[in-house]
Tab-separated table of C-alpha atoms in Angstrom:
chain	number	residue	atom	x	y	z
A	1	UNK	CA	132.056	110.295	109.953
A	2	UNK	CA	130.682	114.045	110.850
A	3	UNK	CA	127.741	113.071	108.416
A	4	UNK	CA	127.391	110.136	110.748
A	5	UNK	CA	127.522	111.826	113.829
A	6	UNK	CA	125.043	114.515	112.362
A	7	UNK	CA	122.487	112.350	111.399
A	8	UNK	CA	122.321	109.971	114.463
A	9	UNK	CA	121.753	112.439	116.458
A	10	UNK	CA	118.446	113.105	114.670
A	11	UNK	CA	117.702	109.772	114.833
A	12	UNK	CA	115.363	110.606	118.122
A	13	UNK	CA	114.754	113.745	120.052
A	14	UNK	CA	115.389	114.666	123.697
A	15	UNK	CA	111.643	114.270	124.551
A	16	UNK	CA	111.072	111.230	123.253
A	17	UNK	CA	114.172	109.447	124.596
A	18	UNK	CA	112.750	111.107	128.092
A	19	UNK	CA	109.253	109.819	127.519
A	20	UNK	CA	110.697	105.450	126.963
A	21	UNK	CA	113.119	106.116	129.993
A	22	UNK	CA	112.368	107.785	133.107
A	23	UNK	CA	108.933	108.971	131.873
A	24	UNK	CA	107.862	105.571	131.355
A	25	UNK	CA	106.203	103.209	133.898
A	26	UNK	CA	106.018	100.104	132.720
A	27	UNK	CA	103.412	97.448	134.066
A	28	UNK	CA	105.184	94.279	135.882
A	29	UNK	CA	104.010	91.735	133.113
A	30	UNK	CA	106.084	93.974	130.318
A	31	UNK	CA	108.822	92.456	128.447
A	32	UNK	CA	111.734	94.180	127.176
A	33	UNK	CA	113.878	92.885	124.793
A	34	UNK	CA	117.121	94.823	125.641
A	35	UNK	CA	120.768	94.541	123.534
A	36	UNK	CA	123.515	96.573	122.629
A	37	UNK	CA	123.265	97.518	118.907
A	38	UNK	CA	123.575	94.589	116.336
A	39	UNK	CA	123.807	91.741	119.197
A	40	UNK	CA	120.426	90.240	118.265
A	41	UNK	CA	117.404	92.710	118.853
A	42	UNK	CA	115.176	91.688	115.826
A	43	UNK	CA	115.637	88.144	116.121
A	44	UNK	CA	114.440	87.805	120.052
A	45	UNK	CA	111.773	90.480	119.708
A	46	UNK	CA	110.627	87.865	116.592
A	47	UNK	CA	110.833	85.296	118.828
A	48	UNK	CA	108.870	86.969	121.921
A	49	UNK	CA	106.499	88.409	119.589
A	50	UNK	CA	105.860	84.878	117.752
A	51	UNK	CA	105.288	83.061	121.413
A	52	UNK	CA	103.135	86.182	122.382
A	53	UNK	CA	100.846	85.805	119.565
A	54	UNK	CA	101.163	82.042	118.560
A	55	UNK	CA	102.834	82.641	115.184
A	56	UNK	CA	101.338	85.517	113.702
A	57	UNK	CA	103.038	87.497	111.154
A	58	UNK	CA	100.208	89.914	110.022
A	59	UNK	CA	102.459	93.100	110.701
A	60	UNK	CA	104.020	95.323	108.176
A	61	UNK	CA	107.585	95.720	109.714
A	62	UNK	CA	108.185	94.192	113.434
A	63	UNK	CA	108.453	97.974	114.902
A	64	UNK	CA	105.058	99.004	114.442
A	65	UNK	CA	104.144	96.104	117.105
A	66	UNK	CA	107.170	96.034	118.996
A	67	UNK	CA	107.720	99.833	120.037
A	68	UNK	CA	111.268	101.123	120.401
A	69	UNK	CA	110.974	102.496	123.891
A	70	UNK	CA	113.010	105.689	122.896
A	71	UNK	CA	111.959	105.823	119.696
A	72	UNK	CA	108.144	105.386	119.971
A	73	UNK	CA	107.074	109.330	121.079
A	74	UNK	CA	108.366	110.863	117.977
A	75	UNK	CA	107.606	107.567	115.755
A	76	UNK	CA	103.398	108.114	117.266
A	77	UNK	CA	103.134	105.798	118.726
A	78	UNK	CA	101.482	105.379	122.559
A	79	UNK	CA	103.753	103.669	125.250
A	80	UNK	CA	101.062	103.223	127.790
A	81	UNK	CA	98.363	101.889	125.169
A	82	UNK	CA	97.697	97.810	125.229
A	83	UNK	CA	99.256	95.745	122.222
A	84	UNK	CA	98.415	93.374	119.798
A	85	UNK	CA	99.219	90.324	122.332
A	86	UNK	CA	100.456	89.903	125.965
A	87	UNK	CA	102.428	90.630	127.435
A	88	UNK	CA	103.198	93.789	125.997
A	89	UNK	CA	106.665	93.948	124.289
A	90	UNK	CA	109.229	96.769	123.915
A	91	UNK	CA	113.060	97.212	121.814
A	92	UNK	CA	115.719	98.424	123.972
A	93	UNK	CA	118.863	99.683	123.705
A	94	UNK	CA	119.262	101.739	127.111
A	95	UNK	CA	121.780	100.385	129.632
A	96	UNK	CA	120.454	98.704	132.485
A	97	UNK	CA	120.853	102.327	135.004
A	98	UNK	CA	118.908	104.092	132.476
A	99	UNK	CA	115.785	101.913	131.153
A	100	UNK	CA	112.231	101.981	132.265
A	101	UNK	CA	112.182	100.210	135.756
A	102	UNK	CA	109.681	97.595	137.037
A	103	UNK	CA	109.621	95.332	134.040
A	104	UNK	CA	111.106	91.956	132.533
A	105	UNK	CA	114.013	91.987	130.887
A	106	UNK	CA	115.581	89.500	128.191
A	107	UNK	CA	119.259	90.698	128.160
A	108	UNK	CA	121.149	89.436	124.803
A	109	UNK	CA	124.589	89.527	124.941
A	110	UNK	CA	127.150	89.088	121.906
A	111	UNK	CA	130.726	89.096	121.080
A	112	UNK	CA	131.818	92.402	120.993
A	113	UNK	CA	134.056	91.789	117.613
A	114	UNK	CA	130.802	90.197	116.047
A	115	UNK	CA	128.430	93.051	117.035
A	116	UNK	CA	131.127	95.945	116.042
A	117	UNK	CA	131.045	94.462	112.187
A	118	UNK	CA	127.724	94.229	111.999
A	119	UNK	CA	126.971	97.478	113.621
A	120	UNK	CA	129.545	98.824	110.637
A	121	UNK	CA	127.414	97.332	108.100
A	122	UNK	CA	124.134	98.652	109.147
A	123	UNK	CA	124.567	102.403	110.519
A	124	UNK	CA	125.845	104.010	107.399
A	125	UNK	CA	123.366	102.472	105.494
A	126	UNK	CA	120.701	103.678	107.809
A	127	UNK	CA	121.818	107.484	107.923
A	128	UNK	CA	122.059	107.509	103.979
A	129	UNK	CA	125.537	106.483	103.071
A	130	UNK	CA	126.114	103.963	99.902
A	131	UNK	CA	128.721	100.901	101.131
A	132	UNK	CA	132.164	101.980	101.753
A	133	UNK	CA	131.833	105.195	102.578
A	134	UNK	CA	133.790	104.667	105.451
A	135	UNK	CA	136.449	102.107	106.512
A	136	UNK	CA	136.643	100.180	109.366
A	137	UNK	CA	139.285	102.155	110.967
A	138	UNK	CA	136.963	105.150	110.640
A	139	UNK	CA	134.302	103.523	111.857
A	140	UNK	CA	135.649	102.262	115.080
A	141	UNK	CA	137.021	105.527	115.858
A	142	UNK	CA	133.681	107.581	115.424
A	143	UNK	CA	131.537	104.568	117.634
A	144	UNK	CA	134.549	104.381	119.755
A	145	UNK	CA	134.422	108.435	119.745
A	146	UNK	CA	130.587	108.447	121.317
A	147	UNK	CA	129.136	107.658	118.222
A	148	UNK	CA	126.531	105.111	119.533
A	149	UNK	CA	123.876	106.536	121.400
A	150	UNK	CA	124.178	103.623	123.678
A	151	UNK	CA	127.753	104.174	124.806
A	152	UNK	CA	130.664	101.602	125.080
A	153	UNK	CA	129.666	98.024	124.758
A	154	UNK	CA	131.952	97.040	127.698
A	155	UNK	CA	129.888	99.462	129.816
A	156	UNK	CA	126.633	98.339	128.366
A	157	UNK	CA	127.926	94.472	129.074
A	158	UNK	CA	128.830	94.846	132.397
A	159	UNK	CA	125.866	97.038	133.654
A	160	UNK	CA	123.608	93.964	132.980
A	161	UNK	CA	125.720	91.870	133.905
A	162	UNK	CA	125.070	93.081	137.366
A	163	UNK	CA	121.627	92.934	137.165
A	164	UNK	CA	121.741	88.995	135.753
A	165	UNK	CA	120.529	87.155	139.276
A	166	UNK	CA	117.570	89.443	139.273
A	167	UNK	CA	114.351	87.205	138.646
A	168	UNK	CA	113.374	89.623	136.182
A	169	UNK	CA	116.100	89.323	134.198
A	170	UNK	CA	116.956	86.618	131.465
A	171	UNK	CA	120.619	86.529	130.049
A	172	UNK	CA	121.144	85.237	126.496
A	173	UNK	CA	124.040	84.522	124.268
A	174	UNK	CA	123.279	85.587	120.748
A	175	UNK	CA	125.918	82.401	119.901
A	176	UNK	CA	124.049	80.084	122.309
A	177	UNK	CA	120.874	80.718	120.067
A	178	UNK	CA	123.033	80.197	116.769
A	179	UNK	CA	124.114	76.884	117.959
A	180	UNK	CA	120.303	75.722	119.393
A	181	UNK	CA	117.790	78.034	118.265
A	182	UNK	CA	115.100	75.325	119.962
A	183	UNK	CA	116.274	74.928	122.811
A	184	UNK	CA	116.618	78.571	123.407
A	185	UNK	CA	113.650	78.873	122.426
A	186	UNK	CA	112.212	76.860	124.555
A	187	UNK	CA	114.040	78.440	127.265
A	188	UNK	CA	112.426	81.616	126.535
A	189	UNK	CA	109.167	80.231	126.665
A	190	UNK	CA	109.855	78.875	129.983
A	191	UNK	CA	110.777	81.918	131.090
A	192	UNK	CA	107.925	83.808	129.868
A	193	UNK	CA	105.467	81.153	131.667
A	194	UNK	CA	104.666	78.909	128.672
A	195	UNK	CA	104.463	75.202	128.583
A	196	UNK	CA	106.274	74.049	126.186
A	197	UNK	CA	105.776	70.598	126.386
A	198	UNK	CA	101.672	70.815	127.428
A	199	UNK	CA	99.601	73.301	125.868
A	200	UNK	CA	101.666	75.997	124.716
A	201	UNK	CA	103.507	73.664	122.516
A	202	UNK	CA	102.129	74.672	119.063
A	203	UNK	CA	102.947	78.403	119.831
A	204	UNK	CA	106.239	77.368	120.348
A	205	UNK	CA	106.693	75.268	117.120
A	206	UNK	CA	105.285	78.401	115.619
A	207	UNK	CA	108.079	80.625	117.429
A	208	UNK	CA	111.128	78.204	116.391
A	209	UNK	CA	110.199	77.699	112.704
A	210	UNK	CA	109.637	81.712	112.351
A	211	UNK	CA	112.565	82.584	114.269
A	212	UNK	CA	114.726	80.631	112.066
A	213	UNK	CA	117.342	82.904	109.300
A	214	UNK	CA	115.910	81.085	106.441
A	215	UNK	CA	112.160	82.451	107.861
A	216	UNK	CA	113.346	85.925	108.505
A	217	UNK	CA	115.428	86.586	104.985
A	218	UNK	CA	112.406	85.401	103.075
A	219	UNK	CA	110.427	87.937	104.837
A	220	UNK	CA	113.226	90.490	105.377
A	221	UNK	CA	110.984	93.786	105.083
A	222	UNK	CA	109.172	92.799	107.796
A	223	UNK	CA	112.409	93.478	109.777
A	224	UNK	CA	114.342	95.897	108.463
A	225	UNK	CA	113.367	98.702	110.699
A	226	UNK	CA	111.703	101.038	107.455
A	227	UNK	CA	108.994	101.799	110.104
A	228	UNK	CA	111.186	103.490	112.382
A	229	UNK	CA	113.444	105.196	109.468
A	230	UNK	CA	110.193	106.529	107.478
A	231	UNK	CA	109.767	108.552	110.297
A	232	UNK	CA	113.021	109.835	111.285
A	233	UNK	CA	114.372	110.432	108.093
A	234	UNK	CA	113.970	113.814	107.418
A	235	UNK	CA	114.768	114.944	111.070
A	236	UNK	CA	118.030	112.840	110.300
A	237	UNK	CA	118.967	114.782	107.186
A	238	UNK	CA	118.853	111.773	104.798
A	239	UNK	CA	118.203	112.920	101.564
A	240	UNK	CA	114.530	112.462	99.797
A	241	UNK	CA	115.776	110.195	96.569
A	242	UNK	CA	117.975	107.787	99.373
A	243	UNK	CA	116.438	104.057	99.697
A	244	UNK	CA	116.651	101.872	102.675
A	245	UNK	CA	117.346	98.757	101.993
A	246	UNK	CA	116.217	95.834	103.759
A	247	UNK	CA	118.101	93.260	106.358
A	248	UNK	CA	120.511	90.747	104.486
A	249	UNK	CA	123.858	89.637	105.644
A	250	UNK	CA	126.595	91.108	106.953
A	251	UNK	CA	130.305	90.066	106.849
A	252	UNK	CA	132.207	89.256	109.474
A	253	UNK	CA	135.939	89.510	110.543
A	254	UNK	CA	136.020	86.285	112.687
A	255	UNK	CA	135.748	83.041	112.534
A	256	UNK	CA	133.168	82.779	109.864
A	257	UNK	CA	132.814	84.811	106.611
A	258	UNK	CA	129.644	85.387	106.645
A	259	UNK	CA	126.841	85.776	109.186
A	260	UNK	CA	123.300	87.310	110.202
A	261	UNK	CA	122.925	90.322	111.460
């Protein structure tokens, strides 16, 4: 767990957490797409991004058009610049008294049980540790122990939760998009302006059928956040011959045994 500990905290400086937080002014038409670890990040920036663009899927890995907002100063990449499509899309993790204000948010929430597992599967991996290095026990007392760089989940919850009648703000249910993926969907792209059912229809075709798990997994390295770890590696300590691995699934230790991350 101290190996853990060590190299998350290199994960992004002081500086460039500063610069995608209260250095940042977003413009009013930006889109965040904001979650606690694990609760569905990838999948609605996919979906965003695919409505955005009408189904393109040119990119390498879905960071290097979707900045991380704390991430993107020491990954080179220019918060201010334009992007690939509008409106301009960031990756949040930042509770809702700490991110960038004067934006859109989408707010995806999880069950915390779901989004602890999943979280235990991927941040070992991603600071250089082979499966099993740690149990769950340990696990949930190092996150529990300030671990996360985005604090308790509770806290994280209920901070957006406040903020949930603002008209800027779009609460989701990472379950809710399991169990209808186009009808959530389609209530993003409402939300976002697009008509669905007029014009705007083939973009959201586009955005359901490459949103889907089957879609992703077949194209897993375009998701697997090796942009982000390229970069951060060595200021994390991981060692040179260590291999990332890209998004699969994850196991789970409710209701179902297995499950996307």
């Amino acid at each position: 767990m101290d190996i853990v500990r060590a190299r998350n905290a290199g994960m992004h400086t002081a500086a460039s957490s500063e610069a995608g937080t209260a250095g940042f002014r977003p413009r009013p038409t930006d889109v965040f797409v904001v979650t606690y670890p694990k609760c569905g990040t990838t999948w609605v920036t996919q979906i965003v991004h695919q409505l955005r663009t009408g189904g393109d899927m040119s990119f390498g890995e879905i960071t290097e058009v979707v900045p991380w907002d704390i991430l993107a100063l020491d990954c080179g990449q220019d918060l201010a610049a334009d992007q690939v499509a509008a409106p301009r899309l960031f990756k949040s993790h930042e509770p809702a008294d700490r991110i960038a204000r004067g934006a859109r948010y989408i707010v995806v929430a999880r069950d915390p049980l779901d989004a602890f597992v999943s979280f235990y599967h991927f941040l070992p991996s991603y600071v250089g540790l082979p499966p099993g290095s740690l149990t769950v026990e340990e696990f949930a007392d190092g996150v529990f122990d300030g671990v996360s760089h985005s604090g308790y989940i509770w806290d994280f919850l209920l901070g957006w939760w406040r903020r949930r009648a603002e008209k800027e703000v779009l609460w989701l249910c990472f379950e809710d998009l399991k169990e209808d993926l186009p009808r959530e969907v389609r209530r993003i792209a409402a939300w976002l302006g697009y008509d669905a059912d007029g014009a705007d229809a083939p973009r959201v075709e586009a955005a359901t059928a490459n949103s889907s798990f089957e879609f992703m997994r077949s194209h897993g390295a375009q998701f697997d956040e090796h942009f982000t770890f390229a970069r951060r590696r060595d200021a994390m300590g991981v060692p040179a011959e260590y291999v990332f691995g890209e998004a699969g699934v994850v196991g789970k230790l409710s209701k179902q045994p297995l499950e996307e991350n």
